[in-house]
Each structure stands twice: as structure tokens, then as C-alpha cells.
JSON list of C-alpha atoms in Angstrom, two decimals:
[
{"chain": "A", "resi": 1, "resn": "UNK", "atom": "CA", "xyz": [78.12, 48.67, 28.18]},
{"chain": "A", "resi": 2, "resn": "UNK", "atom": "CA", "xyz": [77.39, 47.47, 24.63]},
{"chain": "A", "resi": 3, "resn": "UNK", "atom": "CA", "xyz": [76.08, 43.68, 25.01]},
{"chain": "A", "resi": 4, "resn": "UNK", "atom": "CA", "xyz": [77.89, 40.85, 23.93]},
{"chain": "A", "resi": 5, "resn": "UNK", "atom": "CA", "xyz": [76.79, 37.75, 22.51]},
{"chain": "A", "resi": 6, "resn": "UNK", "atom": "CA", "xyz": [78.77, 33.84, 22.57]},
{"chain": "A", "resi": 7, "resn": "UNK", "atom": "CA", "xyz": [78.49, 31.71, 19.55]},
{"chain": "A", "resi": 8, "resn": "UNK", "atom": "CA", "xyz": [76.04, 29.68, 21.21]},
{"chain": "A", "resi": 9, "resn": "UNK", "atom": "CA", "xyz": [74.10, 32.25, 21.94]},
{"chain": "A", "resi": 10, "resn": "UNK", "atom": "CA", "xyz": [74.07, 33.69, 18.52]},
{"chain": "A", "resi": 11, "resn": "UNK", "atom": "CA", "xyz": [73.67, 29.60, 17.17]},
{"chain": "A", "resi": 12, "resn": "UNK", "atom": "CA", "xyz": [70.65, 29.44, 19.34]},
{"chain": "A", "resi": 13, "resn": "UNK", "atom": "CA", "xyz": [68.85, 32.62, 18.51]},
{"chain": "A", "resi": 14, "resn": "UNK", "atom": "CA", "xyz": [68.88, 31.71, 14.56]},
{"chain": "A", "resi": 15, "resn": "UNK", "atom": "CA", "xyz": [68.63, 28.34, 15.05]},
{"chain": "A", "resi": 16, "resn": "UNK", "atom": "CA", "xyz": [72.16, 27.73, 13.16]},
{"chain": "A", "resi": 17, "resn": "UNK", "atom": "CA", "xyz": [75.20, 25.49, 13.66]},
{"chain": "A", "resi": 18, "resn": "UNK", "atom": "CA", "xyz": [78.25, 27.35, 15.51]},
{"chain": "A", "resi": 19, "resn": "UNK", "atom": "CA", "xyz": [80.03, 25.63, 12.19]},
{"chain": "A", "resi": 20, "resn": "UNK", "atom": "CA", "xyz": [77.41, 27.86, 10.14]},
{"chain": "A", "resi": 21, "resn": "UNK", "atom": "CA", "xyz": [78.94, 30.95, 12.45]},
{"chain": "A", "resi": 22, "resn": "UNK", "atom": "CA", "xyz": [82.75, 29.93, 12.22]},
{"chain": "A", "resi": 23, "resn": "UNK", "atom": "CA", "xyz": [82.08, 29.62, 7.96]},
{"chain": "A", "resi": 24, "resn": "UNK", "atom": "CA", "xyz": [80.72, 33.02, 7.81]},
{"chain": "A", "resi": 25, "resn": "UNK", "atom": "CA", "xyz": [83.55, 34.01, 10.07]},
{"chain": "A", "resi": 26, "resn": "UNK", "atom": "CA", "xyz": [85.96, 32.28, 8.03]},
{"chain": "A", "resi": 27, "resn": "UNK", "atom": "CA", "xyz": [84.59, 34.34, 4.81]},
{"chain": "A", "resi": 28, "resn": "UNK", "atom": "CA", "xyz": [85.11, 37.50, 6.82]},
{"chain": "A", "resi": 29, "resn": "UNK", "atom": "CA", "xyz": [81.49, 38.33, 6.78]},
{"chain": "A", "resi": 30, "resn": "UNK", "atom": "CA", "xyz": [81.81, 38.48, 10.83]},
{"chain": "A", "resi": 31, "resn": "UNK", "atom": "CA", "xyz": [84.15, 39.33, 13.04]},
{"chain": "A", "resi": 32, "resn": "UNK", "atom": "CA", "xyz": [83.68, 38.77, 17.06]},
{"chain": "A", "resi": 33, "resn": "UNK", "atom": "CA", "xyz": [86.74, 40.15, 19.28]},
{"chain": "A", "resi": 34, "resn": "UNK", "atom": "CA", "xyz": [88.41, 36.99, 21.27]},
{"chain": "A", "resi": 35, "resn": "UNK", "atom": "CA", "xyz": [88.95, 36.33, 24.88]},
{"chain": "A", "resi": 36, "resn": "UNK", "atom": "CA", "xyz": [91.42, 33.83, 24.42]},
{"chain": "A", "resi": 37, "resn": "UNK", "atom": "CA", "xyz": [89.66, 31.01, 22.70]},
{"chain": "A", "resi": 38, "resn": "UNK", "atom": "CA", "xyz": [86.46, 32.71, 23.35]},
{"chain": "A", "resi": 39, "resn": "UNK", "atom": "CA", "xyz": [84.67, 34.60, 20.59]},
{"chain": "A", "resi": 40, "resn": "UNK", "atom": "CA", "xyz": [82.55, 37.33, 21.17]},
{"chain": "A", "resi": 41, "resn": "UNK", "atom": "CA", "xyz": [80.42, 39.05, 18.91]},
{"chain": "A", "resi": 42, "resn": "UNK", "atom": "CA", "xyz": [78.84, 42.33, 19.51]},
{"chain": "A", "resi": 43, "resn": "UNK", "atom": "CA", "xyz": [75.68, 44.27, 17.89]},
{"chain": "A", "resi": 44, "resn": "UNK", "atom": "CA", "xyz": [76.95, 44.67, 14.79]},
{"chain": "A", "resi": 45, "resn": "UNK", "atom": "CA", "xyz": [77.93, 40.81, 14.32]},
{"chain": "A", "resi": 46, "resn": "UNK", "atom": "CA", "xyz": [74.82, 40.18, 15.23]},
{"chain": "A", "resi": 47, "resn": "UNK", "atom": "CA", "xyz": [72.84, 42.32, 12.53]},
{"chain": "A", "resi": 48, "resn": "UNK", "atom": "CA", "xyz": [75.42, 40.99, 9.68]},
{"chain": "A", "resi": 49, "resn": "UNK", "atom": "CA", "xyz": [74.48, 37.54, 10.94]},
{"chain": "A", "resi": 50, "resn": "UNK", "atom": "CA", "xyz": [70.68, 38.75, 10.67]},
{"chain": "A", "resi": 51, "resn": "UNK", "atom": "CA", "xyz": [71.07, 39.76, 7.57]},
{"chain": "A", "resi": 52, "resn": "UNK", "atom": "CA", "xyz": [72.86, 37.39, 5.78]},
{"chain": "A", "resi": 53, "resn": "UNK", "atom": "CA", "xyz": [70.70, 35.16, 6.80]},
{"chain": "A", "resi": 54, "resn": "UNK", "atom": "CA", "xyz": [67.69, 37.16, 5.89]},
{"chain": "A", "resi": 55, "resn": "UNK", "atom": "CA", "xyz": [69.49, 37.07, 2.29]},
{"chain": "A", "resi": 56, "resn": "UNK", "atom": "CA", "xyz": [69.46, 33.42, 2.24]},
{"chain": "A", "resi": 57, "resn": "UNK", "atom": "CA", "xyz": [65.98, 33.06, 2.44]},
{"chain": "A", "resi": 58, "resn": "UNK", "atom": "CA", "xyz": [65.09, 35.80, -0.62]},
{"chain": "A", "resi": 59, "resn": "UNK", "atom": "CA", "xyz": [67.52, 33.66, -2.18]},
{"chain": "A", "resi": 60, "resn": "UNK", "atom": "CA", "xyz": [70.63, 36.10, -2.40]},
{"chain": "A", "resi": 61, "resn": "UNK", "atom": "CA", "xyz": [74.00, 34.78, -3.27]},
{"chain": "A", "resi": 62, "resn": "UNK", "atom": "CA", "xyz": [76.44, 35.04, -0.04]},
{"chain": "A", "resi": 63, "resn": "UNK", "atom": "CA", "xyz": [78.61, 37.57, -1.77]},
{"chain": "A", "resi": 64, "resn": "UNK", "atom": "CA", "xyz": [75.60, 39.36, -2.91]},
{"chain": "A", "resi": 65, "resn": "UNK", "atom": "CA", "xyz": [74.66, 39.97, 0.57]},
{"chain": "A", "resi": 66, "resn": "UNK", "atom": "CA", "xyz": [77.49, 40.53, 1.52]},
{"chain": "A", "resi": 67, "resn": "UNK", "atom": "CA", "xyz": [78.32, 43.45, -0.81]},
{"chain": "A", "resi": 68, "resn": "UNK", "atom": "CA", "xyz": [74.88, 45.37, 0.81]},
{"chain": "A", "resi": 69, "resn": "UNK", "atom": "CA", "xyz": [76.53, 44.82, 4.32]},
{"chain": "A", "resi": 70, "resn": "UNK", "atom": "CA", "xyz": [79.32, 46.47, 3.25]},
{"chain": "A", "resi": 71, "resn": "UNK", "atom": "CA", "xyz": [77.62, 49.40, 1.78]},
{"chain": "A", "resi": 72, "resn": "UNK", "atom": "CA", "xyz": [76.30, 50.44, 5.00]},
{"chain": "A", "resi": 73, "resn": "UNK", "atom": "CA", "xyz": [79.75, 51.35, 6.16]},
{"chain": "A", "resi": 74, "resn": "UNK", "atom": "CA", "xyz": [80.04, 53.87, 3.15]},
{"chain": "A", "resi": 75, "resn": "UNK", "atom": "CA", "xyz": [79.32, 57.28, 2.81]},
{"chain": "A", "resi": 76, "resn": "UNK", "atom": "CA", "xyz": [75.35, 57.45, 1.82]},
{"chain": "A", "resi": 77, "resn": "UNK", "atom": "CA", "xyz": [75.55, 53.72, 2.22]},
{"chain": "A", "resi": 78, "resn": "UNK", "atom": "CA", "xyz": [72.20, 53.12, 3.41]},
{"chain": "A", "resi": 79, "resn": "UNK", "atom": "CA", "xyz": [70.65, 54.52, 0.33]},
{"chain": "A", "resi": 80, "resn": "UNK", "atom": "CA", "xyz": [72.64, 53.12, -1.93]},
{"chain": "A", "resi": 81, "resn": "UNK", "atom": "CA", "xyz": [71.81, 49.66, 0.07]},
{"chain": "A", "resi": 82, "resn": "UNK", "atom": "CA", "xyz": [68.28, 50.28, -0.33]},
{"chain": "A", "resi": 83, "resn": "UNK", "atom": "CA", "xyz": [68.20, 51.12, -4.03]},
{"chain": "A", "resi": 84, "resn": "UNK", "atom": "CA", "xyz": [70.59, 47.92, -4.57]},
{"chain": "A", "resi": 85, "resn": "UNK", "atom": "CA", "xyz": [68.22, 45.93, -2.51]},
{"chain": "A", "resi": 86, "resn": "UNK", "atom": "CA", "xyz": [65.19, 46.81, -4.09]},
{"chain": "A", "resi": 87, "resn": "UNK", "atom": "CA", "xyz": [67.25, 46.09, -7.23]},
{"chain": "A", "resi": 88, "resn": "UNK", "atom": "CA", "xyz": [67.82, 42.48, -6.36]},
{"chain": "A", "resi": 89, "resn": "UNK", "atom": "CA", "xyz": [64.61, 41.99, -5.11]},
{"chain": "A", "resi": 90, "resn": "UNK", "atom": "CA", "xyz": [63.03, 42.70, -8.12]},
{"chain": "A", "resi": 91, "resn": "UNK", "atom": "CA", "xyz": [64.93, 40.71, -10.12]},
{"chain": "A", "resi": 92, "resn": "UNK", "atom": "CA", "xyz": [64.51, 37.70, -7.69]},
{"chain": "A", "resi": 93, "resn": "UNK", "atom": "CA", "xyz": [60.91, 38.17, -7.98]},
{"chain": "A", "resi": 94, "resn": "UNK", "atom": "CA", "xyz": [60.71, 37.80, -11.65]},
{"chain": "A", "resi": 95, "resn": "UNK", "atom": "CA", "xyz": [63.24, 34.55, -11.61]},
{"chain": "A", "resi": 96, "resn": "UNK", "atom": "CA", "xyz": [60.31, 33.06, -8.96]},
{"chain": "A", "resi": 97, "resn": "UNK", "atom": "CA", "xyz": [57.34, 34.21, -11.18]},
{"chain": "A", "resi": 98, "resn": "UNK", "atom": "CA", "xyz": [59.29, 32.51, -14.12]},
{"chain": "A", "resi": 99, "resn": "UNK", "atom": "CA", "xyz": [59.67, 29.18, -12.02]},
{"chain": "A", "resi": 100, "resn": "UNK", "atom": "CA", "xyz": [56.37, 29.22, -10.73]},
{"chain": "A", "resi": 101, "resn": "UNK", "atom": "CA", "xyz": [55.31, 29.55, -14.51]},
{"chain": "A", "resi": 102, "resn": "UNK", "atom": "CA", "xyz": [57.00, 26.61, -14.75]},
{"chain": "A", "resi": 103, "resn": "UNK", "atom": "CA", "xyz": [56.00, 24.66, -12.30]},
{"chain": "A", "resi": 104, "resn": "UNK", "atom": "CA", "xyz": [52.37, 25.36, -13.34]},
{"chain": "A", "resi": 105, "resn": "UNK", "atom": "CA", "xyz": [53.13, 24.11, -16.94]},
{"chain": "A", "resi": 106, "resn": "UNK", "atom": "CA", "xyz": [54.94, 21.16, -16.07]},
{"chain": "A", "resi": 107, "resn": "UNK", "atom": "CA", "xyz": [51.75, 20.40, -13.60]},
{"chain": "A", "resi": 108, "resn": "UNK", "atom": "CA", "xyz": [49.06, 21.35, -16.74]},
{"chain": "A", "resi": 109, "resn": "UNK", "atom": "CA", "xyz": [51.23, 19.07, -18.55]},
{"chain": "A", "resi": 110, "resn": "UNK", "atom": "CA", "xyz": [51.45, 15.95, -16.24]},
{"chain": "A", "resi": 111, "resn": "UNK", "atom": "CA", "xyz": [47.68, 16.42, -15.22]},
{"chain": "A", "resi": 112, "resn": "UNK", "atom": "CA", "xyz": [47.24, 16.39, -19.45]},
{"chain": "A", "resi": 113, "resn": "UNK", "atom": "CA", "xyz": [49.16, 12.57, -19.41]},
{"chain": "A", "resi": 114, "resn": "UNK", "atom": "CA", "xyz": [47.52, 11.64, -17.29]},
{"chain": "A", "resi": 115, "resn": "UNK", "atom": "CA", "xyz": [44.10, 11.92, -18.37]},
{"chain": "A", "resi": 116, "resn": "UNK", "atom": "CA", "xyz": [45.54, 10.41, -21.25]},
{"chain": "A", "resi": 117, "resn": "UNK", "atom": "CA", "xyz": [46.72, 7.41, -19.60]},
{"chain": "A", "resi": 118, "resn": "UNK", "atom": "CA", "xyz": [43.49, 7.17, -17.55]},
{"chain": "A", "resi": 119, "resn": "UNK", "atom": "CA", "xyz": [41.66, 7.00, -20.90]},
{"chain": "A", "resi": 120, "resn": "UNK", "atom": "CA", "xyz": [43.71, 4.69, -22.58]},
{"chain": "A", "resi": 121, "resn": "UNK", "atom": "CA", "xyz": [43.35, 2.18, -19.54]},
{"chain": "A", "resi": 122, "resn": "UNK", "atom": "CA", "xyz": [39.52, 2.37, -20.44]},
{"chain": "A", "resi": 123, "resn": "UNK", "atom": "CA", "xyz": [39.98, 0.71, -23.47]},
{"chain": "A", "resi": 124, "resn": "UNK", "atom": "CA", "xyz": [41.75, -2.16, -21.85]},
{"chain": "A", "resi": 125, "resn": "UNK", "atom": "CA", "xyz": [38.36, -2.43, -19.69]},
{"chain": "A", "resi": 126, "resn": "UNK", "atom": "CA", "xyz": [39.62, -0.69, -16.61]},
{"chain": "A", "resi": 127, "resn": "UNK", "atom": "CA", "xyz": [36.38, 1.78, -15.90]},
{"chain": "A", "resi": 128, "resn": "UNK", "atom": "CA", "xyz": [38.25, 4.60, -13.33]},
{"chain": "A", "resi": 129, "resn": "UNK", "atom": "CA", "xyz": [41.58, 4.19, -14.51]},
{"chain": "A", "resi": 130, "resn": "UNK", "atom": "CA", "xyz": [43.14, 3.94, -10.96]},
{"chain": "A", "resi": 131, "resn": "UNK", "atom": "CA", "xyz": [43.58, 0.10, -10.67]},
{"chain": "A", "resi": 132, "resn": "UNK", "atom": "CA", "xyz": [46.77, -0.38, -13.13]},
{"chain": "A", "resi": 133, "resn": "UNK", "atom": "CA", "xyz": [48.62, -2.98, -10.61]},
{"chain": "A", "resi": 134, "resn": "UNK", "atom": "CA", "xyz": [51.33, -0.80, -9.82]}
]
């Protein structure tokens, strides 16, 4: 017998909200059989929960994630998942490198002021440069 997860269960494991759950429900990105009022979510929930979570941390759009989930159900779909993937990943890389290039500017920049500042306060007397009363 396949195993079966709750909501909770699945809530606990990623260390989500069952609201996060019911959203991605909601969007159709899962879909757990019902027992009543009861969901229940199977393997394959389970994974596309995985995964589009796994998306959200390498910074992947929902429906970008999405799409790859659904490419697994098509013919040849894990390769063309892969290639995609790789794809993204690539390009999500080089938006990072550009941000961290940024980031270390804007830091070269700030550290560049305030030597600046520091020297100016010598002129009013102020040896170091730290004590300006703030």
C-alpha cells in the first residue's frame, strides 16, 4: 500500500504552514484525494511539494517551477526537465553574480565615504574619527 501523508504531516516535515499547503493546493500545484474533510496526499504530492519548495530557495518563480513539474508527466519529460533546469539555473546564477557585484560596489563605495568622513572629522580635531556624538 502506497503511503499516505496528512497536511500536518506534510506541514511538519518542511517546516511550512498547512495555509502554505492549501495555497499551493489552491494553485493546482497539488492535489491530495479527500476523505471527507480530510486531505490526503500521496508520494507524488509529496515530491511536487519538495520541489517547489526546492525552487523557492534557487529563487524560481512559482509558475516556473511549476512548468518543470509538469514536464515530468510528458513524454521524454525528464530530459527535457533537466535541460530546462540547468537552463534556469544558469541564468539565476548570473542574476546572483550580478547582485553580488553589486553588493561589493556599493560596500567599496560606502567603505570609500567613509574614510572620507573619518578624515574630514580630523580636521575638526577629532584624532580616530569614531567619536562624532551620534
Amino acid at each position: 500500500m502506497e503511503k499516505t501523508y496528512t497536511i500536518s504531516d506534510l506541514a511538519n516535515e518542511f517546516d511550512i504552514t498547512t495555509r502554505t499547503i492549501r495555497f499551493y493546493e489552491e494553485k493546482g500545484y497539488i492535489n491530495p484525494k479527500r476523505n471527507g474533510t480530510q486531505r490526503i496526499y500521496d508520494a507524488s504530492d509529496r515530491t511536487s511539494l519538495r520541489l517547489i519548495l526546492r525552487g523557492k530557495r534557487l529563487g524560481l518563480s512559482l509558475e516556473e517551477t511549476a512548468d518543470m513539474i509538469r514536464m515530468y508527466s510528458e513524454p521524454g519529460g525528464n530530459r527535457k526537465q533537466l535541460k530546462k533546469f540547468i537552463s534556469r539555473i544558469g541564468e539565476k546564477r548570473a542574476e546572483m553574480e550580478r547582485k553580488r557585484m553589486d553588493i561589493e560596489n556599493t560596500l567599496d563605495e560606502l567603505k570609500r565615504v567613509e574614510e572620507r568622513a573619518r578624515a574630514a572629522l580630523k580636521t575638526y580635531g577629532d584624532l580616530d574619527g569614531r567619536s562624532c556624538g551620534c
